[in-house]
Coordinates of C-alpha atoms and ligand atoms in Angstrom, one line a residue:
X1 CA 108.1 63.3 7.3
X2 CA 104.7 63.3 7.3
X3 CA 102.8 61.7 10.1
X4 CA 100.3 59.8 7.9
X5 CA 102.9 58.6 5.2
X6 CA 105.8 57.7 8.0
X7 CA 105.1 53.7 9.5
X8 CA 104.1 53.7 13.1
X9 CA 106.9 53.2 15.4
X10 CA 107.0 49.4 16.5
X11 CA 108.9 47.9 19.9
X12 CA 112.7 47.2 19.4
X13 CA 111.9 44.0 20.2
X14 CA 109.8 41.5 22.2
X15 CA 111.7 41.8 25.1
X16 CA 112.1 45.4 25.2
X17 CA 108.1 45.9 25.1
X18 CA 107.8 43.7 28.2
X19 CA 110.3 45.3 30.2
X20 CA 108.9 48.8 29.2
X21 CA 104.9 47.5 30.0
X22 CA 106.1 46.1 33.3
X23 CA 108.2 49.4 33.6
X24 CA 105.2 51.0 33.3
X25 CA 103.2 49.1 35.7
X26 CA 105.9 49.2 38.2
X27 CA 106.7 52.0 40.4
X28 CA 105.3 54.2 43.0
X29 CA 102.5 52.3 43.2
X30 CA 104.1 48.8 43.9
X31 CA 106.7 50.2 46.7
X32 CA 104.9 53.8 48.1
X33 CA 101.3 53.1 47.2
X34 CA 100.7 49.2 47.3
X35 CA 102.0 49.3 51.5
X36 CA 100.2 52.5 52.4
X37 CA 96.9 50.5 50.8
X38 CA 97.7 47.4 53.3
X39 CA 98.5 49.6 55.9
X40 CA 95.0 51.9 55.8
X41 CA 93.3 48.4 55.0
X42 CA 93.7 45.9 57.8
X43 CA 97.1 44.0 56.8
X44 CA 96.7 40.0 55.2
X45 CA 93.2 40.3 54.9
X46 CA 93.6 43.4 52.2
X47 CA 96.8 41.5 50.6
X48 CA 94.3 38.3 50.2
X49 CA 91.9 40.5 48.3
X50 CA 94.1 41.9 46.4
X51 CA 95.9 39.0 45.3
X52 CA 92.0 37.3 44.1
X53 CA 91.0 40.9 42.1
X54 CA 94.5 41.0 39.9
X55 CA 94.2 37.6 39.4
X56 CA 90.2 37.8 37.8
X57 CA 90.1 41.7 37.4
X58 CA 93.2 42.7 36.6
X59 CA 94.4 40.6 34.1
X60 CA 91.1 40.2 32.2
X61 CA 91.1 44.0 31.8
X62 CA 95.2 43.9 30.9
X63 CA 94.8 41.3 27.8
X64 CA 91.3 43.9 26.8
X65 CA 93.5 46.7 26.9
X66 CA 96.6 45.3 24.9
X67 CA 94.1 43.9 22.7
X68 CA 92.3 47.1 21.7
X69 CA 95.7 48.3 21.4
X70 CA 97.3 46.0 18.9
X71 CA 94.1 46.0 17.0
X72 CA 93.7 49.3 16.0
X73 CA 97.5 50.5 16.7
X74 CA 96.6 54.0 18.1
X75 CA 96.0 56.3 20.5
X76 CA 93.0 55.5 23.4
X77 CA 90.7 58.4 21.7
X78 CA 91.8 56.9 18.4
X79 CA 91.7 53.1 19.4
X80 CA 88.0 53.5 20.7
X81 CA 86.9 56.1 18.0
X82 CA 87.8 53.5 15.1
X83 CA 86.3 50.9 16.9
X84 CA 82.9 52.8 17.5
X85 CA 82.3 56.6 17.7
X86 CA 80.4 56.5 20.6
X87 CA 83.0 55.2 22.7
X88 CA 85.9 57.9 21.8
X89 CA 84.8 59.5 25.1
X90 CA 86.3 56.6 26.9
X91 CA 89.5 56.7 25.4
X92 CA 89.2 60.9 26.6
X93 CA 88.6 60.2 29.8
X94 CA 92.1 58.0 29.8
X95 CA 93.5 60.9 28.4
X96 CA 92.6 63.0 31.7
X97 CA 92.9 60.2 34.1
X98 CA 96.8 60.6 32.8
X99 CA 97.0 64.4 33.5
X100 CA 95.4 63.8 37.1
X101 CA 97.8 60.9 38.1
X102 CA 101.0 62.2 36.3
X103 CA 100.0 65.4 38.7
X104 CA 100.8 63.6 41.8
X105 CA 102.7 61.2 40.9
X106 CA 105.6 63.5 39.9
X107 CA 105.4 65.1 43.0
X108 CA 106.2 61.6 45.3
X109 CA 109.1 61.0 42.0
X110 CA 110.4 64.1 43.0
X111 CA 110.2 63.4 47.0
X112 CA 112.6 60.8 45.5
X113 CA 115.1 62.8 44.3
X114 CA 115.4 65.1 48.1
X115 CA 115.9 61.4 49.4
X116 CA 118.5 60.6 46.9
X117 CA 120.2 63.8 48.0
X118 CA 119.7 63.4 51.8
X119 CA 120.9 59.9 51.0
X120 CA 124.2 61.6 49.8
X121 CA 124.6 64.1 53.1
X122 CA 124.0 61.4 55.5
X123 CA 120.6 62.6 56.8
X124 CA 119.2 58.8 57.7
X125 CA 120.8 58.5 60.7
X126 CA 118.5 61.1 62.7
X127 CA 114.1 60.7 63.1
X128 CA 112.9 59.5 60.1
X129 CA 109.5 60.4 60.5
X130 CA 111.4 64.5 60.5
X131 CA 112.8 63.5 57.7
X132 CA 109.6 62.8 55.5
X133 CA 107.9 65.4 57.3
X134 CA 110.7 68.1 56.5
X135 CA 110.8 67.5 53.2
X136 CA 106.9 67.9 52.5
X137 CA 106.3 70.7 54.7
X138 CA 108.6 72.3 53.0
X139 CA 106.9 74.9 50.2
X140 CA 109.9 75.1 48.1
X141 CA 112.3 72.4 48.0
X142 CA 109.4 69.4 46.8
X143 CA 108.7 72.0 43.9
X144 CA 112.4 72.0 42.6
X145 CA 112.0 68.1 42.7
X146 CA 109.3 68.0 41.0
X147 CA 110.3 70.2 38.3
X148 CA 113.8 68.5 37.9
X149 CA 111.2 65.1 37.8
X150 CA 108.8 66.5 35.1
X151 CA 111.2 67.9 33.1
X152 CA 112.7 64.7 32.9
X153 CA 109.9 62.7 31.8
X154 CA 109.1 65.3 29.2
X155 CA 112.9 65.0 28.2
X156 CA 112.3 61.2 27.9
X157 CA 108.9 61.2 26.4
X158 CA 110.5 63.9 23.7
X159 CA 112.9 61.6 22.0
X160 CA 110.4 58.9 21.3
X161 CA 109.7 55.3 22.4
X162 CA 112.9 53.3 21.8
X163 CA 115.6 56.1 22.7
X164 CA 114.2 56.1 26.0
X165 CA 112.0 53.7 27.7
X166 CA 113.4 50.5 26.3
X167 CA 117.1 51.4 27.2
X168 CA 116.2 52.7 30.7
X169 CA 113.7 49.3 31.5
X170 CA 116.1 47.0 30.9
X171 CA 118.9 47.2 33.2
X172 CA 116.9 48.8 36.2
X173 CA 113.7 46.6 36.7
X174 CA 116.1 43.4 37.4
X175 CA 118.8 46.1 40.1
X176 CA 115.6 47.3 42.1
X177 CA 114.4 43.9 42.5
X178 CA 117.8 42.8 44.1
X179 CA 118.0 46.4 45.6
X180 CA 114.3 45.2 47.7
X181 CA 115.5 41.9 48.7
X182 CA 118.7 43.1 50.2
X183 CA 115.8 45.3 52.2
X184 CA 113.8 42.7 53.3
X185 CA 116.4 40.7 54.4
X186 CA 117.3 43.8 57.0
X187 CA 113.4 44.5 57.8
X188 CA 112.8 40.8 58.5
X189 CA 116.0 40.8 60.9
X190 CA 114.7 44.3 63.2
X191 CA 113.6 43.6 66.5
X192 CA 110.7 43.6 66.7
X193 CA 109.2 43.0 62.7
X194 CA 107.4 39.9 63.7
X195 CA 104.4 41.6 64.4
X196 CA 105.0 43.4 60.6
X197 CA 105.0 39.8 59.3
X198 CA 101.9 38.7 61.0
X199 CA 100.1 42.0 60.3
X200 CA 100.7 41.2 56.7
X201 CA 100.4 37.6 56.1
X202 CA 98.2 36.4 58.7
X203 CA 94.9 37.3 57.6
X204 CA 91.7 37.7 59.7
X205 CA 89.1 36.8 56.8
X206 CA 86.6 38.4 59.0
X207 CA 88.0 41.5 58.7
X208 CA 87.2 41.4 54.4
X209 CA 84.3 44.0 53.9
X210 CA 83.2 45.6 50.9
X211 CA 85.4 48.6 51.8
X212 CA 88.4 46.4 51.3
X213 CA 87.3 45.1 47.8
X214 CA 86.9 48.5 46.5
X215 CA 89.9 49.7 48.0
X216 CA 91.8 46.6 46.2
X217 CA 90.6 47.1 42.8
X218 CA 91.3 51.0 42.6
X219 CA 95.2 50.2 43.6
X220 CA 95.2 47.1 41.0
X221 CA 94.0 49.5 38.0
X222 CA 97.0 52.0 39.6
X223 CA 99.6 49.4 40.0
X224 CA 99.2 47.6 36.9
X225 CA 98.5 51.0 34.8
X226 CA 95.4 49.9 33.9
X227 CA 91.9 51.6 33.2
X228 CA 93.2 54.9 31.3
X229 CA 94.6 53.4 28.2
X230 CA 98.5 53.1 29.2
X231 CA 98.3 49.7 27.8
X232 CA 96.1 50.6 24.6
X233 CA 99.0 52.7 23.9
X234 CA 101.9 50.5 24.6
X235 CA 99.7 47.5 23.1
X236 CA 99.5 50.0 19.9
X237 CA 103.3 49.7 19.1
X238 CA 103.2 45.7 19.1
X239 CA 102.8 43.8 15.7
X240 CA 101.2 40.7 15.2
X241 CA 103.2 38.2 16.2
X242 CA 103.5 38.8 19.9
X243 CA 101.3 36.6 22.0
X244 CA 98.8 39.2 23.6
X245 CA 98.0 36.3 26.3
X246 CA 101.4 35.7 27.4
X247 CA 101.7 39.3 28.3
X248 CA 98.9 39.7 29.7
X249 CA 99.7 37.3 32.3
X250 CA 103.6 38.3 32.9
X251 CA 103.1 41.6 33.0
X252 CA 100.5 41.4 36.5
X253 CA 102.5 38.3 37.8
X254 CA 105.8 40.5 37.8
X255 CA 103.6 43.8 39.1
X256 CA 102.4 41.8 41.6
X257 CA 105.2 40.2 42.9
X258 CA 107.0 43.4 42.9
X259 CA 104.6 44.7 45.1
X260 CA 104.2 41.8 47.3
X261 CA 108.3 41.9 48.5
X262 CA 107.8 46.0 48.6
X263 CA 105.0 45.4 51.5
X264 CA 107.8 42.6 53.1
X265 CA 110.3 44.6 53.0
X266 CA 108.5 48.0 54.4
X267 CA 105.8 46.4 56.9
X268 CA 108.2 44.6 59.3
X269 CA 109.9 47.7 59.8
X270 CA 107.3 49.8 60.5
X271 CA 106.3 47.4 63.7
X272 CA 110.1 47.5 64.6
X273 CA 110.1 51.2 64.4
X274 CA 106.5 51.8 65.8
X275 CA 105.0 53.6 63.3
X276 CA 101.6 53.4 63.3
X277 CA 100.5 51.0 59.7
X278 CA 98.0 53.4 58.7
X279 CA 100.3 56.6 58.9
X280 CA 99.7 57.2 55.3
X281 CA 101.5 58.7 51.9
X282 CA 104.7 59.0 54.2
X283 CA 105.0 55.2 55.3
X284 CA 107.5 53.8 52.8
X285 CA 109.5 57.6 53.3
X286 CA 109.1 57.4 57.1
X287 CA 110.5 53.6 57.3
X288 CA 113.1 53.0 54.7
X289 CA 115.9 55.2 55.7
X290 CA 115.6 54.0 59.3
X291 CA 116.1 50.2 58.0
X292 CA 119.1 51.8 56.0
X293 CA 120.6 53.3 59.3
X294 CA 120.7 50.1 60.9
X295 CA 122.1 48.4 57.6
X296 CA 125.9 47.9 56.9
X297 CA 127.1 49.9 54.0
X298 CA 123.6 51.5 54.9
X299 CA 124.8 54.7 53.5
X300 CA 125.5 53.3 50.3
X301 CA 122.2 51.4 50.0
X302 CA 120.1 53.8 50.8
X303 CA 121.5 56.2 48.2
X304 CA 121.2 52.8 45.5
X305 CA 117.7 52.4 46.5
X306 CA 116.5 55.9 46.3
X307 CA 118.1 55.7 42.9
X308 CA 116.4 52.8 41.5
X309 CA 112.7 54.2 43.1
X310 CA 113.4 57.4 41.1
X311 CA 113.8 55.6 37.8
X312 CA 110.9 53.1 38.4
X313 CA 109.0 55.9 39.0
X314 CA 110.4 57.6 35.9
X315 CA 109.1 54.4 33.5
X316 CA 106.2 54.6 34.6
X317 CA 105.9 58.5 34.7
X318 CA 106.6 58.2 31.3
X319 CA 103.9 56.3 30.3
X320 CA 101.4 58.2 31.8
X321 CA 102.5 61.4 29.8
X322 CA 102.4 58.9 26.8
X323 CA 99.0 58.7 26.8
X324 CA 98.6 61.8 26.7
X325 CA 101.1 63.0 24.3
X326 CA 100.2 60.1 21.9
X327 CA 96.5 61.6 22.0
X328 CA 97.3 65.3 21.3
X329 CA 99.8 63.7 18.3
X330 CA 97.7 61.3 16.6
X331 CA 94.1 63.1 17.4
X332 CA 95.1 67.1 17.1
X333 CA 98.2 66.6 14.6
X334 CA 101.0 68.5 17.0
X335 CA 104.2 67.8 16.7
X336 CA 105.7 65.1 19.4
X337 CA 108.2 67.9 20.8
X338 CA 105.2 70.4 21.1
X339 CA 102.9 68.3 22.8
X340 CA 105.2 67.0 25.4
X341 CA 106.7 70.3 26.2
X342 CA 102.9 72.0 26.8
X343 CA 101.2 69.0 28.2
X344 CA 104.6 68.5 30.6
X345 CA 104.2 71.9 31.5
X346 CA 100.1 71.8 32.6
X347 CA 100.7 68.9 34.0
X348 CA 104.0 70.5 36.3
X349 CA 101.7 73.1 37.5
X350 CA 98.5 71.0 38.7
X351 CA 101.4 68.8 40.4
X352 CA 102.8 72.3 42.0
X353 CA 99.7 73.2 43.6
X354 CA 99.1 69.4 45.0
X355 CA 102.4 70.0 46.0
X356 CA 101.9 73.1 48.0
X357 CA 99.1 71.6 49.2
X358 CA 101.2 69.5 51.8
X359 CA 103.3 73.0 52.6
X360 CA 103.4 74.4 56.0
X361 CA 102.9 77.8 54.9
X362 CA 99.9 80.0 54.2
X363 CA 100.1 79.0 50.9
X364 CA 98.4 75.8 51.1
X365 CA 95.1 76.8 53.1
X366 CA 94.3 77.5 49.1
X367 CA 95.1 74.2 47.9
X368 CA 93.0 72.3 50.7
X369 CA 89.6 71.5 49.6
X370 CA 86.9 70.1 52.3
X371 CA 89.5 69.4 54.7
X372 CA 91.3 67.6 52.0
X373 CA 94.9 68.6 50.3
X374 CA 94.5 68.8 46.6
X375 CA 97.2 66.2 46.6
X376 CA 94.9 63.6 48.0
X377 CA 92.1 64.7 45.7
X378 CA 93.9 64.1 43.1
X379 CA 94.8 60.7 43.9
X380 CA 91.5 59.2 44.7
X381 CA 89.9 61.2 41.5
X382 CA 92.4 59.3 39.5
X383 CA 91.8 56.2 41.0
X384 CA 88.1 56.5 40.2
X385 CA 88.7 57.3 36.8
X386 CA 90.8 54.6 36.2
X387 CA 88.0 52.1 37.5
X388 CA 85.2 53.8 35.3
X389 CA 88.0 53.9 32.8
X390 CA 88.0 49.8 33.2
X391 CA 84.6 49.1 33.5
X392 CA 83.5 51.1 30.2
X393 CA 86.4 49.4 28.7
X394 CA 85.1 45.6 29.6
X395 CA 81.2 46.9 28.3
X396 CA 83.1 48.4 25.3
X397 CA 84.8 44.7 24.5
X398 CA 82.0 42.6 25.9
X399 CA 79.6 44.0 24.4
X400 CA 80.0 46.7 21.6
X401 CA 83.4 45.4 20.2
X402 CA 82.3 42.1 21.2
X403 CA 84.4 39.2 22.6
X404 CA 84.1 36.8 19.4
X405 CA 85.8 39.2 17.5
X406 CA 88.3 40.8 20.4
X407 CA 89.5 36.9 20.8
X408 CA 89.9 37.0 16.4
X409 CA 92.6 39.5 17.3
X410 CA 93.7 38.0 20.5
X411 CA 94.7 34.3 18.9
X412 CA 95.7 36.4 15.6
X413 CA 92.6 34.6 14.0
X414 CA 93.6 31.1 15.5
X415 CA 97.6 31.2 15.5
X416 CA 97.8 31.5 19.3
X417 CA 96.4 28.9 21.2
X418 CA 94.3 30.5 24.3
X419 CA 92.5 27.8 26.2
X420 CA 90.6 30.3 28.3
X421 CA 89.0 32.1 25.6
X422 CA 85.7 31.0 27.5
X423 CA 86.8 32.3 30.8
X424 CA 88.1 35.4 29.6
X425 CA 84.6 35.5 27.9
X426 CA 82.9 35.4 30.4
X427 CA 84.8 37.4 33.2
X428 CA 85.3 40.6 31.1
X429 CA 81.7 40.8 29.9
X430 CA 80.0 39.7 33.0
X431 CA 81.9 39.1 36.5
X432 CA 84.1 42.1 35.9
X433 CA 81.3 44.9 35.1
X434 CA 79.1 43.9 37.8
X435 CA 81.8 44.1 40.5
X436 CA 83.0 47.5 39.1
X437 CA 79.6 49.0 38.9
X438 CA 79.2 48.0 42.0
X439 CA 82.6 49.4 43.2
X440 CA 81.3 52.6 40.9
X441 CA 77.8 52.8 43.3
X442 CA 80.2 53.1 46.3
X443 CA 82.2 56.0 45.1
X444 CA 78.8 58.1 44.4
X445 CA 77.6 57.2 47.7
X446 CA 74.8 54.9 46.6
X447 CA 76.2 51.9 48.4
X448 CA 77.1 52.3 52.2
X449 CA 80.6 50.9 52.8
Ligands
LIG501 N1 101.4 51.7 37.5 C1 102.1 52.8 38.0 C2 102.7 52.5 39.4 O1 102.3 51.5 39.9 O2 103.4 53.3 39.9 C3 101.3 54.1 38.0 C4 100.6 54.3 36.7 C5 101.3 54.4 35.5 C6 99.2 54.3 36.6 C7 100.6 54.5 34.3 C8 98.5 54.4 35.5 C9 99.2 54.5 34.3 F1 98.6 54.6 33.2

């Protein structure tokens, strides 16, 4: 059928757009990311940040997002282009935010998959931090991950919003949140995780520079998927009788939380097995199957959680090549099966190269930029373009689109009750702008930190 005659695909139902939003939002970024970020960062005193930005940044910029979404149902380039031309850039810049991310990204979804299969041949037993390291180092095994990863999110992505993502959401969001309290229970119980616990809830408030605050709002944006226009798009497919506010605030509270046990159950047990916090992208890899080892039925756990990492990984993977897929559909007229098959496979090589970039071979001298593996490069240039993303989309509502009538759509032009219209007012076209640019100033140098 024709794109412009056939109705826009809507959610299944309410439920299933949640659980597909907070799919998205939840993955690497809550249980690989999120405790590499506390680690680097100090411990509490980070987590205490963190905790203050979602609650004013993040979800002021989630309900903007859904709302530019629902509004205009449409692509980020679309969504901002029929709200004011001059802003389609924004919605572009989303658009490459989710090839630099997805990049990466697949490549740690694919480190899950070699764990899943060490899982299987009983590698946990041995040195953990050989384990990680064997994997990466490697120049050829992480690319066959990656490419069995990719290929499933294009495979996903391919057969449309409700075959996939709904289905998948619903049944593994609630097993991985059992799966990580069975892990904390074991982390807490190490000899030796005390000092874990302190390091992450007992905060020094001293230690709270300005080098924390930035490094807690570009991990918020990447947790809760925000700042590229994940949630435009996901916001796009909802009709207007969901309550925009509600999800705006379940959708951080369950990130959040998510995130919050993932850093329980990792920190202790890196004190217990003396790796040093601030070890980097291998912490939750280096930790994990060490707690599993020392676990009954450890075997069998480690394999399940593995499992349920890959597929959080996989909703929000998804998402990511939405965005982008959604773009080249709605803006450039390709068909949904070509544009996920070509984007999927741009994006597969970029992620090959960041892959290689970790490889102990020749190869990656070419992929290491400035001292700097094009892996890492890729994630901090994604996690500055999701904060530009963010703060040109709260100028874009507070003051092009303008709040009075963002809030029209919002309440559904008074149905929904939202009692902190005023607040929300006020943060998203004032308090969150200034912080960012001044987050923005730090990135270019401008502002020592
Ligand atoms: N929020 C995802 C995570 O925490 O793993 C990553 C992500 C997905 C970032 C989608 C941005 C995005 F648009």
């Amino acid at each position: 059928m024709d794109n412009k005659i056939k109705p826009r695909e809507q959610w299944g139902s309410k439920i299933g757009f949640t659980l597909a939003a907070v799919g998205s939002a939840v993955g690497l970024g809550n249980i690989w990311r999120f405790p590499t970020r506390v680690g680097d960062n100090g411990g509490a005193a980070y987590l205490f940040v963190y905790l203050i930005i979602i609650a004013l940044i993040g979800v002021t910029v989630m309900l903007a997002e859904l709302t530019i979404g629902r509004k205009t149902q449409l692509n980020p380039v679309g969504a901002f282009r029929a709200l004011s031309k001059k802003w389609t850039f924004v919605g572009a810049m989303g658009v490459l935010a989710g090839f630099v991310i997805l990049s990466f990204y697949s490549v740690v979804g694919g480190w899950t998959i070699g764990y899943i299969v060490r899982s299987l041949t009983g590698q946990f037993s041995g040195d953990t931090t050989e384990l990680f390291l064997g994997l990466i180092t490697n120049p050829g095994e992480p690319l066959l991950w990656h490419a069995v990863f990719m290929a499933l999110t294009i495979g996903i992505v391919f057969f449309g919003i409700k075959g996939g993502i709904e289905k998948a959401s619903k049944i593994l969001m609630p097993a991985l949140f059992i799966m990580l309290i069975l892990v904390i229970i074991r982390s807490l119980t190490l000899e030796g995780a005390g000092a874990g616990l302190s390091f992450y809830l007992k905060p020094d408030f001293s230690e709270i520079t300005l080098s924390t605050v930035v490094a807690a709002i570009g991990q918020a944006f990447f947790s809760l998927s925000l700042g590229m226009g994940a949630m435009i798009t996901y916001g796009s497919y909802l009709n207007k009788e969901e309550n925009l506010i509600k999800s705006a605030a379940i959708i951080p509270a369950l990130d959040t939380f998510i995130a919050f046990i993932a850093g329980l159950a990792i920190l202790p047990a890196v004190f217990a097995m003396g790796v040093a916090p601030n070890e980097g992208a291998g912490l939750a890899f280096m930790t994990l199957p060490g707690v599993f080892a020392q676990m009954p039925l450890g075997g069998f756990f480690g394999f399940l959680f593995f499992v349920l990492l890959f597929f959080a990984a996989l909703t929000s993977a998804i998402s990511l090549l939405e965005v982008v897929v959604s773009f080249v559909v709605d803006q450039l007229k390709w068909t949904r099966a070509k544009a996920t098959t070509i984007m999927g496979a741009i994006i597969f090589v970029l992620g090959a190269f960041c892959s290689l970039s970790y490889a102990d071979a020749k190869i990656a001298d070419v992929f290491i930029w400035a001292g700097e593996p094009l892996f890492d490069l890729m994630d901090k240039l994604g996690e500055y373009l999701l904060v530009i993303g963010a703060l040109l989309t709260s100028i874009f509502v507070g003051w092009a689109w303008k709040t009075e009538n963002a809030l029209q759509e919002i309440t559904n032009g008074g149905k929904f009750k939202f009692g902190l219209a005023k607040v929300w007012s006020v943060l998203i076209k004032y308090v969150v702008p200034v912080i960012l640019v001044i987050v923005f100033f730090t990135y270019f140098g401008f502002l020592e930190i």
